[in-house]
Coordinates of C-alpha atoms in Angstrom, one line a residue:
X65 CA 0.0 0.0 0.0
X66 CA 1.4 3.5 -1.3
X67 CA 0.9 6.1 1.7
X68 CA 0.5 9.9 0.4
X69 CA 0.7 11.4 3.9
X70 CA -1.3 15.4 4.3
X71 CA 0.1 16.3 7.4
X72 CA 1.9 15.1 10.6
X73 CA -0.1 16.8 13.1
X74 CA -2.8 15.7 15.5
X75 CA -6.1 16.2 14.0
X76 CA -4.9 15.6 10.4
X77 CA -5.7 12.8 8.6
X78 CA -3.7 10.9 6.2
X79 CA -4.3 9.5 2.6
X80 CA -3.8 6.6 1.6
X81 CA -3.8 5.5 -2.4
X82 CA -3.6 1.6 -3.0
X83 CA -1.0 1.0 -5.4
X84 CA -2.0 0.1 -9.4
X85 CA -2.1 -3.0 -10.1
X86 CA -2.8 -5.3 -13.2
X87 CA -6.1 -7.6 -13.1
X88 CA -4.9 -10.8 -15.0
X89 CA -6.6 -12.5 -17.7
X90 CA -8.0 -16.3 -15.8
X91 CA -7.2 -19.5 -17.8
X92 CA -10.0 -22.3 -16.0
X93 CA -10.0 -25.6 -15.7
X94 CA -13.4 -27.1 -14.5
X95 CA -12.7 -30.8 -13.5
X96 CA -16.0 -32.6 -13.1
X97 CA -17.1 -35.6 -10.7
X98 CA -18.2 -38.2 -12.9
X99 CA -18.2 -41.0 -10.4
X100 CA -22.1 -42.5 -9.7
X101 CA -23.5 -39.7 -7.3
X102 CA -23.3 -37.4 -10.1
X103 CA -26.4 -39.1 -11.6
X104 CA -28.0 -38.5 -8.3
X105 CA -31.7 -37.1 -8.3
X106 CA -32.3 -33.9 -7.4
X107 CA -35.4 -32.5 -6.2
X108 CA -35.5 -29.9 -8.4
X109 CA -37.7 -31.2 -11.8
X110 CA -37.0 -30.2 -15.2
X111 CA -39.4 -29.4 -18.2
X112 CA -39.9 -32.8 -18.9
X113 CA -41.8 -33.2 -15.4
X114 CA -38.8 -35.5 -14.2
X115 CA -36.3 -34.4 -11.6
X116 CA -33.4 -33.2 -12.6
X117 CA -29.5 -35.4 -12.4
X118 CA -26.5 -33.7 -10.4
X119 CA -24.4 -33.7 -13.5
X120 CA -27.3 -31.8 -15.8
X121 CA -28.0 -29.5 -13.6
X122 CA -23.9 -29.2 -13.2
X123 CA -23.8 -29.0 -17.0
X124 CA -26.1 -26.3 -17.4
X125 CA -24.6 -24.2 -14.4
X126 CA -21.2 -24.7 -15.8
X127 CA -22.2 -23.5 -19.2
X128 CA -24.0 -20.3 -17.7
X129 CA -20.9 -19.3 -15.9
X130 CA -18.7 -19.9 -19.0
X131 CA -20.8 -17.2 -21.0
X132 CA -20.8 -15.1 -18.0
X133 CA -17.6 -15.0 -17.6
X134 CA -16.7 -14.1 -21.0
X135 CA -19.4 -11.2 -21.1
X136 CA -17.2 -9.7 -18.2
X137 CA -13.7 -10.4 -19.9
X138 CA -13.6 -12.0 -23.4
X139 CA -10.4 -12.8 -23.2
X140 CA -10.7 -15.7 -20.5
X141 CA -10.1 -19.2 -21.4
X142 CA -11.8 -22.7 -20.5
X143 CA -10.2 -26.2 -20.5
X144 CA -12.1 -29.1 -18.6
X145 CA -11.2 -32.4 -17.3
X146 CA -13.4 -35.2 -15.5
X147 CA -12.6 -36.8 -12.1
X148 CA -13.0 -40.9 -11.5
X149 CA -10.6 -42.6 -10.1
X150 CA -8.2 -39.7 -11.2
X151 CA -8.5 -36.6 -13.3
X152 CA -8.1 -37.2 -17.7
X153 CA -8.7 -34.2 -19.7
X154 CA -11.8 -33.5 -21.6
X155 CA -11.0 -30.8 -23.3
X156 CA -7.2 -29.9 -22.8
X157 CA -6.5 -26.7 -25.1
X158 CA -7.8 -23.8 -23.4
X159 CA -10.6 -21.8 -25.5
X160 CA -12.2 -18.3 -25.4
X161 CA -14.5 -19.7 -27.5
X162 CA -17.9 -20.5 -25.5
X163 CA -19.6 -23.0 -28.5
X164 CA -16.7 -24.9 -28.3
X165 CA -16.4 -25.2 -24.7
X166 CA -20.5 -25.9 -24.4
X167 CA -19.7 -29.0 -26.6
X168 CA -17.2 -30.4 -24.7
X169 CA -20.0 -31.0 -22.0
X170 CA -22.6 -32.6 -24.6
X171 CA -21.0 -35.8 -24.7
X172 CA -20.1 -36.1 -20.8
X173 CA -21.3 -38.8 -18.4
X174 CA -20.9 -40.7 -15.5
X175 CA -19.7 -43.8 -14.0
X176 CA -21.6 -46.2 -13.1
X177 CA -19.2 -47.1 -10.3
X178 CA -18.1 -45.8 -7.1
X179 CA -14.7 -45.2 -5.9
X180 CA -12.1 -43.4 -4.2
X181 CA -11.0 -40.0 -5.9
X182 CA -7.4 -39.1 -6.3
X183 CA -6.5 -35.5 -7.2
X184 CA -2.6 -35.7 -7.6
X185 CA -3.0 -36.0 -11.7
X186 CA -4.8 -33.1 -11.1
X187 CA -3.2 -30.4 -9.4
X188 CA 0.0 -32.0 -11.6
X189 CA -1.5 -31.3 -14.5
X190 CA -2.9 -27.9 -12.7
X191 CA 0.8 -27.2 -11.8
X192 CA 2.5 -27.6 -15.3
X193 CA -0.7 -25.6 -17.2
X194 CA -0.2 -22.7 -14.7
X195 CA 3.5 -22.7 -15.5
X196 CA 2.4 -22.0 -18.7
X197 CA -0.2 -19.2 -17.8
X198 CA 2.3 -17.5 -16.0
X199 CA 4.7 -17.2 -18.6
X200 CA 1.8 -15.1 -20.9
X201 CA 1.5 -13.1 -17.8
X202 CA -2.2 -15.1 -17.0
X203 CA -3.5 -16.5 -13.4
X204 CA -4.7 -20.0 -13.5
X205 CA -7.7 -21.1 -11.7
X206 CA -9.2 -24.9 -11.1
X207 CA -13.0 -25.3 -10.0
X208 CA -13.3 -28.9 -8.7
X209 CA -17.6 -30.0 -8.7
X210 CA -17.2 -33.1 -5.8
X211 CA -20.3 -35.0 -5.6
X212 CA -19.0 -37.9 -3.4
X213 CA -20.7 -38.6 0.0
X214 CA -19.0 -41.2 1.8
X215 CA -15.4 -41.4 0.0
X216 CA -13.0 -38.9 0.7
X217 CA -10.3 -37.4 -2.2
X218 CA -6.9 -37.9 -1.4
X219 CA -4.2 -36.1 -3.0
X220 CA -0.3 -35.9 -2.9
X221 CA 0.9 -32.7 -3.3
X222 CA 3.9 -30.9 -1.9
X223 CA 2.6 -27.8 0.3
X224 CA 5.1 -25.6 -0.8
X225 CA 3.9 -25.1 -4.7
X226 CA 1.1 -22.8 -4.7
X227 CA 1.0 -22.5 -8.4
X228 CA -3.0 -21.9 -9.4
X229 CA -5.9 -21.6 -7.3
X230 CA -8.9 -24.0 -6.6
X231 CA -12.4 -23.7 -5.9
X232 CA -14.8 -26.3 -5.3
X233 CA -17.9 -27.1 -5.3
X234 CA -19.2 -30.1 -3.1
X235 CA -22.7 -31.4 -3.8
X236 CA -23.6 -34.3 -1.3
X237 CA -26.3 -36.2 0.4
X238 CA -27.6 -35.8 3.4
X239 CA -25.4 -37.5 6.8
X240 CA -26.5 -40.9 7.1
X241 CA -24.7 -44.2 8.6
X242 CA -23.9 -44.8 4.9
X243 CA -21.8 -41.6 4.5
X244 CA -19.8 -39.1 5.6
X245 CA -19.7 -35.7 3.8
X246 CA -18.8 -33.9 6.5
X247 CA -15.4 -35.6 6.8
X248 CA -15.4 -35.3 3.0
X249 CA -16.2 -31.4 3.5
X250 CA -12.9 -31.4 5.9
X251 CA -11.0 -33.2 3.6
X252 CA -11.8 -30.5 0.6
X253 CA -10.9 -28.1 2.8
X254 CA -7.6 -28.8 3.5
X255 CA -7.3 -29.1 -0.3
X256 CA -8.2 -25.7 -1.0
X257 CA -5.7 -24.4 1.8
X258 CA -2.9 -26.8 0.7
X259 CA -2.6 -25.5 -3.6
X260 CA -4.2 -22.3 -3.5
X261 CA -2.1 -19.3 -4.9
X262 CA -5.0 -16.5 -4.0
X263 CA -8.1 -17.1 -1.7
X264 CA -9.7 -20.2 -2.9
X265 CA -13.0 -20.4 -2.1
X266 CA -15.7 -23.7 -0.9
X267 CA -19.2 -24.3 -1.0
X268 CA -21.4 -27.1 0.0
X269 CA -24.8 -28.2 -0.2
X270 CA -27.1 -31.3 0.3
X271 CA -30.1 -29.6 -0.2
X272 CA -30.8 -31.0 -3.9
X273 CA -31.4 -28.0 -5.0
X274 CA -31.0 -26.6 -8.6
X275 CA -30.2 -23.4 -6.9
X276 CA -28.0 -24.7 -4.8
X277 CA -25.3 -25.5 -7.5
X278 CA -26.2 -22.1 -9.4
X279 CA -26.0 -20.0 -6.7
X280 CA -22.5 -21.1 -6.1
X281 CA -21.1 -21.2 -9.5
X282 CA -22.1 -17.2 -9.8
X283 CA -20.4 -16.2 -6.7
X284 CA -17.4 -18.3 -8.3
X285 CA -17.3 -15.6 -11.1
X286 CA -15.2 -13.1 -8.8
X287 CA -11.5 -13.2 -9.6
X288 CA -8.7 -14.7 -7.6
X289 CA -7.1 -11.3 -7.0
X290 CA -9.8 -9.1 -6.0
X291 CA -11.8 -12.0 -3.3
X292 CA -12.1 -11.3 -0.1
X293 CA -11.4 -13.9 2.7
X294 CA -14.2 -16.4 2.2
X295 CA -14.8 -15.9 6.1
X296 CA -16.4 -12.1 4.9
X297 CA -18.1 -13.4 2.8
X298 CA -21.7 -12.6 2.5
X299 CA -23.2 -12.6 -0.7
X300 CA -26.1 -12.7 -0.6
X301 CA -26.7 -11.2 2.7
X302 CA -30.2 -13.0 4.0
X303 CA -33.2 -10.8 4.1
X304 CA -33.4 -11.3 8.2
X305 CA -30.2 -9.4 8.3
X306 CA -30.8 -6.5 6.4
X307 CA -32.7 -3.2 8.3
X308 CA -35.6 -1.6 6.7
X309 CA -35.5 1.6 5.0
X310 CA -37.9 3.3 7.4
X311 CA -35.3 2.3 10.4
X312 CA -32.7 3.3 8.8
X313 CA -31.0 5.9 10.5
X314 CA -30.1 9.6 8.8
X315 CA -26.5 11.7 8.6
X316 CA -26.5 15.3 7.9
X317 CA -23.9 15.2 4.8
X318 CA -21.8 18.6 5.8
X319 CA -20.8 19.0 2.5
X320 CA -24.2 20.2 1.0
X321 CA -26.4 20.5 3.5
X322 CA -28.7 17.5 2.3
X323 CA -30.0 14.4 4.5
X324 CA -27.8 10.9 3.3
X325 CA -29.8 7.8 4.2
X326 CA -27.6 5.4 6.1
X327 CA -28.8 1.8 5.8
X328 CA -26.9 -0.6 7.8
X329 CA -26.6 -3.9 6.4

């Protein structure tokens, strides 16, 4: 931070400028759970009267933030890779292009078995494309969508390369003798802490609701370098929070004589 001091004397305040810095462009790589639970019911329904499937409702999410990502900056780029056993690309050159990056999902599907995730290949891979970014002066950025209950990703990754940062998405079911997601939550956790280059960010949900992966995915539209600490975060603010107008409480701006409405959120 750049300090432009007015004065040195009691009473006078001091100004402070942040110092310029360049936002960089993101390149993305969304790796996808494609183990069973993905094809999990949700309890949202679609058109077709039937509820929706974890990975269509992921699908369609994922392709929303894609376009809105590029209406903010054309100039990021997509690559995706599916998780199983371990990560394997899907679409491996990164694309500004948002048809072909919506294609990449048509074809994807899930597993019809269950098993233990591993995400080394992943933050490798991660690791060696953010090399890459770096060098065309670009940030690199994974978004993991978890939709394992009961099993637990394990990972072997040396804590001192922070080379890209990862977000994750965890869709689960609810607790039960049959699972664990809360362990699995933990676990995810100390994933995010262990790669991440800026403030990575985690969200979780067993609700089954379609709003519950959308509602996550647009939050996950905020850059790497302008996030706050996900502990501040509160976006959206719930409506028992926020004070009505009529209690809001009025300043006398000095400036101009006119009444400023404070609302306090």
């Amino acid at each position: 931070m750049e300090e432009d001091r007015v004065g040195v004397t009691g009473g006078v305040a001091s100004r402070y400028a942040l110092k310029q810095g360049r936002i960089k462009n993101e390149d993305i790589l969304i790796c996808i759970d494609v183990d069973a639970e993905s094809m999990a019911e949700m309890k949202t329904t679609g058109t077709n009267g039937r509820p929706l499937i974890r990975m269509e409702c992921v699908k369609q999410a994922v392709i929303l933030f894609i376009h809105n990502k590029l209406f903010i900056n054309p100039d990021h780029r997509f690559a995706f890779a599916t998780l199983s056993k371990s990560a394997a690309w899907l679409l491996k050159d990164f694309t500004s292009n948002a048809e072909s990056a919506v294609a990449s999902l048509r074809g994807l599907s899930a597993n019809k078995t269950s098993s233990r995730a591993d995400l080394t290949l992943l933050f490798r891979a991660a690791a060696q494309e953010a090399k890459i970014s770096r060098a065309q002066n670009r940030i690199f950025r994974v978004i993991l969508i978890y939709c394992r209950s009961s099993m637990r990703p394990t990972h072997g990754w040396p804590l001192n390369q922070k080379l890209f940062t990862l977000d994750v998405m965890y869709l689960h079911d609810k607790p039960s003798p049959d699972n664990c997601p809360q362990d699995v939550y933990d676990s995810l956790v100390d994933a995010v802490e262990h790669v991440s280059e800026y403030e990575g960010y985690i969200f979780e949900s067993g609700q089954g609701l379609a709003r519950s992966v959308f509602k996550p995915m647009s939050m996950l539209l905020s850059h790497p370098q302008q996030r706050c600490a996900q502990d501040d975060l509160d976006i959206p603010r719930s409506l028992a929070k926020k004070v009505p107008v009529t209690e809001a409480t009025n300043a006398l701006d000095h400036h101009n004589g006119n009444n400023i409405q404070i609302i306090n959120n």
